[in-house]
Coordinates of C-alpha atoms (C1' of nucleotides) in Angstrom, one line a residue:
Chain A
X1 CA 77.5 -262.6 94.1
X2 CA 75.2 -259.7 93.6
X3 CA 76.0 -257.3 91.0
X4 CA 75.6 -253.4 90.9
X5 CA 72.2 -254.0 89.2
X6 CA 70.7 -255.5 92.3
X7 CA 72.5 -253.2 94.8
X8 CA 71.6 -250.1 92.9
X9 CA 68.0 -251.1 92.5
X10 CA 67.9 -251.9 96.2
X11 CA 69.3 -248.3 97.1
X12 CA 67.0 -246.8 94.7
X13 CA 64.0 -248.4 96.3
X14 CA 65.2 -247.3 99.8
X15 CA 65.6 -243.9 98.7
X16 CA 62.1 -243.8 97.2
X17 CA 60.8 -245.1 100.3
X18 CA 62.2 -242.5 102.4
X19 CA 60.6 -240.0 100.0
X20 CA 57.2 -241.3 100.2
X21 CA 54.9 -238.5 100.2
X22 CA 57.0 -236.3 98.1
X23 CA 55.0 -237.2 95.0
X24 CA 57.1 -238.2 92.0
X25 CA 60.8 -238.1 92.5
X26 CA 63.0 -237.3 89.4
X27 CA 65.6 -240.0 88.6
X28 CA 68.2 -237.2 88.6
X29 CA 67.7 -236.6 92.3
X30 CA 67.8 -240.3 93.1
X31 CA 71.1 -240.7 91.1
X32 CA 72.6 -237.5 92.8
X33 CA 71.7 -238.6 96.4
X34 CA 72.7 -242.2 95.9
X35 CA 75.8 -241.2 93.9
X36 CA 74.9 -243.5 91.0
X37 CA 75.1 -243.0 87.4
X38 CA 71.8 -241.9 86.2
X39 CA 72.1 -243.4 82.7
X40 CA 73.1 -246.7 84.3
X41 CA 69.9 -246.6 86.6
X42 CA 68.0 -245.8 83.6
X43 CA 68.7 -249.5 82.4
X44 CA 67.7 -250.9 85.8
X45 CA 64.4 -249.2 86.2
X46 CA 62.7 -251.4 83.2
X47 CA 63.6 -254.3 85.3
X48 CA 61.7 -252.9 88.1
X49 CA 59.0 -251.5 86.2
X50 CA 57.9 -254.7 84.4
X51 CA 57.5 -256.4 88.0
X52 CA 55.2 -253.6 88.8
X53 CA 57.4 -252.1 91.6
X54 CA 57.3 -248.6 90.4
X55 CA 54.7 -245.9 89.3
X56 CA 56.0 -243.6 86.6
X57 CA 54.9 -240.1 85.6
X58 CA 56.5 -238.4 82.4
X59 CA 57.0 -234.9 81.4
X60 CA 58.6 -232.1 83.3
X61 CA 57.0 -232.7 86.6
X62 CA 57.7 -236.4 86.2
X63 CA 59.6 -239.1 88.1
X64 CA 59.0 -242.3 90.0
X65 CA 57.4 -243.3 93.3
X66 CA 56.7 -246.6 95.1
X67 CA 53.7 -248.7 93.8
X68 CA 53.0 -250.1 97.3
X69 CA 53.6 -249.3 100.8
X70 CA 57.3 -250.0 101.9
X71 CA 55.8 -252.9 104.1
X72 CA 54.9 -254.7 101.1
X73 CA 58.3 -254.9 99.3
X74 CA 60.7 -257.7 100.3
X75 CA 64.4 -257.3 99.4
X76 CA 64.2 -260.8 97.8
X77 CA 61.4 -259.5 95.4
X78 CA 63.6 -256.3 94.5
X79 CA 66.8 -258.3 93.7
X80 CA 65.1 -260.9 91.8
X81 CA 63.5 -258.5 89.6
X82 CA 66.7 -256.5 89.1
X83 CA 69.1 -259.5 88.8
X84 CA 66.7 -261.8 87.1
X85 CA 67.3 -264.7 89.2
X86 CA 68.9 -265.3 92.6
X87 CA 69.4 -269.0 91.9
X88 CA 72.9 -270.0 93.2
X89 CA 73.4 -272.3 90.0
X90 CA 72.2 -272.0 86.5
X91 CA 70.1 -275.4 86.6
X92 CA 67.8 -273.8 89.1
X93 CA 66.8 -270.9 87.1
X94 CA 63.5 -271.1 85.5
X95 CA 60.7 -273.5 86.2
X96 CA 62.4 -276.8 84.8
X97 CA 65.7 -278.2 85.3
X98 CA 67.3 -278.9 82.0
X99 CA 70.5 -280.2 83.5
X100 CA 71.3 -283.9 81.9
X101 CA 72.7 -284.9 85.1
X102 CA 70.0 -283.7 87.1
X103 CA 68.5 -287.0 88.0
X104 CA 71.7 -288.4 89.4
X105 CA 73.5 -285.1 90.5
X106 CA 74.8 -285.5 94.0
X107 CA 75.1 -281.7 94.5
X108 CA 71.7 -280.6 93.6
X109 CA 70.2 -281.1 96.8
X110 CA 72.8 -278.6 98.4
X111 CA 72.1 -275.9 95.7
X112 CA 68.2 -276.2 96.3
X113 CA 68.8 -276.2 100.1
X114 CA 71.1 -273.0 99.6
X115 CA 68.4 -271.4 97.5
X116 CA 65.7 -271.9 100.0
X117 CA 68.0 -270.4 102.9
X118 CA 68.8 -267.3 100.7
X119 CA 65.3 -266.9 99.7
X120 CA 63.9 -267.2 103.3
X121 CA 66.3 -264.6 104.6
X122 CA 65.9 -262.0 101.8
X123 CA 62.2 -262.4 101.6
X124 CA 62.2 -261.9 105.5
X125 CA 63.3 -258.3 105.1
X126 CA 61.0 -255.5 103.8
X127 CA 61.8 -251.9 102.9
X128 CA 60.0 -250.7 106.0
X129 CA 62.3 -252.8 108.1
X130 CA 65.4 -251.1 106.5
X131 CA 63.9 -247.8 107.2
X132 CA 63.1 -248.7 110.6
X133 CA 66.9 -249.7 111.3
X134 CA 67.9 -246.5 109.8
X135 CA 66.0 -244.2 112.4
X136 CA 67.0 -246.6 115.1
X137 CA 70.7 -246.1 114.2
X138 CA 70.8 -242.4 113.6
Chain B
X1 CA 75.9 -267.6 91.8
X2 CA 78.4 -270.3 92.1
X3 CA 80.4 -271.0 88.9
X4 CA 81.6 -274.2 87.5
X5 CA 84.9 -273.8 89.5
X6 CA 83.2 -274.4 92.8
X7 CA 80.7 -276.9 91.5
X8 CA 83.4 -279.1 89.8
X9 CA 85.6 -278.8 92.8
X10 CA 82.8 -280.0 95.0
X11 CA 82.2 -282.9 92.7
X12 CA 85.6 -284.0 92.5
X13 CA 85.9 -283.8 96.5
X14 CA 82.8 -286.1 96.7
X15 CA 84.2 -288.6 94.0
X16 CA 87.5 -288.6 96.1
X17 CA 85.4 -289.3 99.4
X18 CA 83.7 -292.2 97.7
X19 CA 87.0 -293.7 96.6
X20 CA 88.8 -293.5 99.7
X21 CA 91.0 -296.5 100.5
X22 CA 91.6 -296.9 96.7
X23 CA 94.9 -294.9 97.4
X24 CA 95.9 -292.2 95.0
X25 CA 93.3 -291.6 92.0
X26 CA 94.6 -290.2 88.8
X27 CA 92.8 -287.1 87.7
X28 CA 91.9 -288.8 84.3
X29 CA 89.7 -291.3 86.2
X30 CA 88.0 -288.5 88.2
X31 CA 87.6 -286.3 85.1
X32 CA 86.0 -289.4 83.2
X33 CA 83.6 -290.4 86.1
X34 CA 82.5 -286.9 86.5
X35 CA 82.4 -286.1 82.8
X36 CA 84.5 -282.9 83.5
X37 CA 87.3 -281.7 81.1
X38 CA 90.5 -283.0 82.9
X39 CA 92.5 -280.0 81.6
X40 CA 89.9 -277.5 83.3
X41 CA 90.2 -279.6 86.4
X42 CA 93.9 -279.3 86.5
X43 CA 93.4 -275.5 87.1
X44 CA 91.1 -276.0 90.0
X45 CA 93.2 -278.3 91.9
X46 CA 95.9 -275.8 92.8
X47 CA 93.0 -273.8 94.5
X48 CA 92.2 -276.8 96.6
X49 CA 95.9 -277.9 97.2
X50 CA 97.0 -274.6 98.6
X51 CA 94.2 -275.0 101.3
X52 CA 95.8 -278.3 102.0
X53 CA 92.6 -280.3 100.9
X54 CA 94.5 -282.7 99.0
X55 CA 97.3 -285.1 99.0
X56 CA 99.2 -285.6 95.7
X57 CA 101.4 -288.3 94.3
X58 CA 103.1 -287.8 91.1
X59 CA 104.5 -290.4 88.8
X60 CA 102.9 -293.1 87.0
X61 CA 101.1 -294.4 89.9
X62 CA 100.2 -290.9 91.0
X63 CA 97.0 -289.1 91.6
X64 CA 95.1 -287.6 94.4
X65 CA 93.5 -288.5 97.7
X66 CA 91.7 -286.6 100.4
X67 CA 94.1 -285.2 103.2
X68 CA 91.5 -285.8 105.9
X69 CA 88.2 -287.7 106.7
X70 CA 85.1 -287.0 104.7
X71 CA 83.5 -285.6 108.2
X72 CA 86.2 -283.1 108.2
X73 CA 85.4 -281.2 105.2
X74 CA 82.6 -278.8 104.8
X75 CA 81.0 -277.7 101.7
X76 CA 81.6 -274.2 102.6
X77 CA 85.6 -274.7 103.1
X78 CA 85.6 -276.5 99.6
X79 CA 83.7 -273.8 97.9
X80 CA 85.5 -270.8 99.3
X81 CA 88.8 -272.6 98.3
X82 CA 87.8 -272.9 94.6
X83 CA 85.8 -269.7 94.3
X84 CA 88.1 -267.6 96.3
X85 CA 85.4 -266.0 98.3
X86 CA 81.5 -266.6 98.9
X87 CA 81.0 -263.0 100.0
X88 CA 77.6 -261.8 98.4
X89 CA 79.1 -258.2 97.5
X90 CA 82.6 -257.2 96.8
X91 CA 83.0 -255.0 99.8
X92 CA 82.8 -258.0 102.1
X93 CA 85.8 -259.6 100.5
X94 CA 89.0 -259.5 102.5
X95 CA 89.3 -258.4 106.0
X96 CA 89.0 -254.8 105.6
X97 CA 85.9 -252.8 104.1
X98 CA 87.3 -250.3 101.8
X99 CA 83.9 -248.9 100.4
X100 CA 83.9 -245.2 100.9
X101 CA 80.1 -245.5 101.7
X102 CA 80.8 -248.1 104.3
X103 CA 80.0 -246.0 107.2
X104 CA 76.6 -244.8 106.0
X105 CA 75.6 -247.7 103.8
X106 CA 71.9 -248.8 104.4
X107 CA 72.2 -252.0 102.6
X108 CA 75.7 -253.3 104.3
X109 CA 73.8 -254.9 107.1
X110 CA 71.6 -256.9 104.7
X111 CA 74.7 -258.3 102.8
X112 CA 76.4 -259.0 106.0
X113 CA 73.3 -261.0 107.3
X114 CA 73.1 -263.0 104.1
X115 CA 76.9 -263.9 104.2
X116 CA 76.2 -265.2 107.7
X117 CA 73.1 -267.3 106.6
X118 CA 75.0 -268.6 103.6
X119 CA 78.1 -269.7 105.5
X120 CA 76.1 -271.2 108.4
X121 CA 74.4 -273.3 105.7
X122 CA 77.3 -274.4 103.7
X123 CA 79.5 -274.9 106.7
X124 CA 76.7 -277.3 108.2
X125 CA 77.2 -279.8 105.5
X126 CA 80.2 -282.1 105.4
X127 CA 81.4 -284.6 102.8
X128 CA 80.3 -287.3 104.9
X129 CA 76.8 -286.0 105.1
X130 CA 76.7 -286.1 101.2
X131 CA 77.8 -289.6 101.1
X132 CA 75.2 -290.6 103.6
X133 CA 72.3 -289.1 101.6
X134 CA 73.6 -290.8 98.6
X135 CA 73.5 -294.2 100.1
X136 CA 70.0 -293.5 101.7
X137 CA 68.7 -292.6 98.3
X138 CA 70.1 -295.7 96.7
Chain C
dT1 C1' 53.2 -222.8 70.0
dA2 C1' 58.0 -223.3 71.6
dC3 C1' 60.9 -224.5 75.2
dT4 C1' 62.6 -227.4 78.8
dG5 C1' 63.1 -231.0 81.7
dT6 C1' 61.5 -235.4 82.2
dG7 C1' 61.2 -240.7 81.1
dT8 C1' 62.3 -244.5 77.1
dC9 C1' 64.7 -247.2 74.2
dA10 C1' 68.7 -249.0 71.3
dA11 C1' 73.4 -249.3 70.4
dT12 C1' 78.2 -249.4 71.5
dA13 C1' 82.3 -250.1 74.1
dG14 C1' 86.1 -251.3 77.2
dG15 C1' 87.2 -254.3 80.8
dT16 C1' 86.7 -258.5 83.3
dT17 C1' 85.6 -263.2 84.1
dT18 C1' 84.3 -267.7 82.6
dA19 C1' 85.3 -272.0 80.7
dA20 C1' 88.1 -274.1 78.6
dT21 C1' 92.2 -275.8 75.3
dA22 C1' 97.0 -276.5 74.2
dG23 C1' 101.7 -277.4 74.9
dA24 C1' 106.1 -277.6 77.5
dC25 C1' 108.0 -279.4 81.5
dA26 C1' 109.0 -282.3 85.9
dA27 C1' 108.5 -286.1 88.6
dT28 C1' 108.0 -291.2 89.5
dT29 C1' 107.6 -296.0 88.3
dC30 C1' 108.3 -300.1 85.6
Chain D
dG1 C1' 114.5 -294.9 79.2
dA2 C1' 109.8 -295.1 77.9
dA3 C1' 105.3 -294.5 79.6
dT4 C1' 102.1 -292.3 82.7
dT5 C1' 101.2 -289.0 85.9
dG6 C1' 101.1 -284.1 87.8
dT7 C1' 102.6 -278.9 87.2
dC8 C1' 102.9 -274.8 85.0
dT9 C1' 102.1 -270.9 81.6
dA10 C1' 99.7 -269.1 77.9
dT11 C1' 96.1 -268.4 74.7
dT12 C1' 91.0 -268.0 73.2
dA13 C1' 86.1 -267.5 72.4
dA14 C1' 82.2 -266.2 74.6
dA15 C1' 79.6 -264.0 77.9
dC16 C1' 78.8 -260.6 81.4
dC17 C1' 79.5 -256.3 83.8
dT18 C1' 79.2 -251.4 83.9
dA19 C1' 78.5 -248.2 82.1
dT20 C1' 78.3 -244.1 78.1
dT21 C1' 76.0 -242.0 74.2
dG22 C1' 72.5 -240.4 71.5
dA23 C1' 68.1 -240.2 69.4
dC24 C1' 63.2 -240.0 70.7
dA25 C1' 58.6 -239.5 73.3
dC26 C1' 56.0 -237.1 76.5
dA27 C1' 54.0 -233.5 79.5
dG28 C1' 54.0 -229.3 81.7
dT29 C1' 55.1 -224.1 81.7
dA30 C1' 56.0 -219.6 79.6

DNA sequence: TACTGTGTCAATAGGTTTAATAGACAATTC
DNA sequence: GAATTGTCTATTAAACCTATTGACACAGTA
């Protein structure tokens, strides 16, 4: 289940992608246009920032903008940054599997396959794809 | 993220599938062989039972067995029974979407696609498939 | 320089969920 | 009727989710 952290992060990134060329956009504007608590978004931003997804400007004319072109962001990378991990089970988080049953686990291959399927799907969608389907629809 | 409810349920169903022909298997045996708290499994069983996945026998020789052949169970159906829902976002739970942003939501198509991909993967694996890959491995 | 609007960071809190544990009760067999 | 099984309800400790609050740092502008 994807929490509001990931969903809000994605909506914010889409909003910023739509406003490319407007320079830095204040968080207040994003929060209002997306109808999300600004204070809560504040907590999500560091998660995106430390992955280098955003550019920041401080001061009265400050705000955020995308660090790359919309084509270069995948939904998967955004969600993984915000959620910390998209692993379907905890033993697939991190680089090593610490589960004591790991060697004889009958279900592990299922979770590994699920993770592959999910990652392939989410990494196959870019921010640009989302903008494209928006203009097609409306 | 799949919780222990779903993971334990799946492991229990695999255990029962391996013991087909042994008649009714006591929960105590399953809990011990899978190293899962028997009392916790007790709570998961009603979730599987109300979906008709198990046959029950009470009394001193009682226990559980599969209601169908292993080929007829999919991993998806077991997980959905135990977890309640495999929807990636809450607005896709249930039959109607009550989200007020539903009509203009840019991200909804992404979650719908994710759900489709996940369901197709999980419903493509049967308990018999899991037993098969076990014997192949050793 | 003082002011104002921005981002940054830490702490807190209410609610829900998770993962159990415990105990009373019901059914069945020997 | 004693023992062993399943069934049901309640309780709990910990974690997590979803914010909210407030103090602080920074950068333009008057």
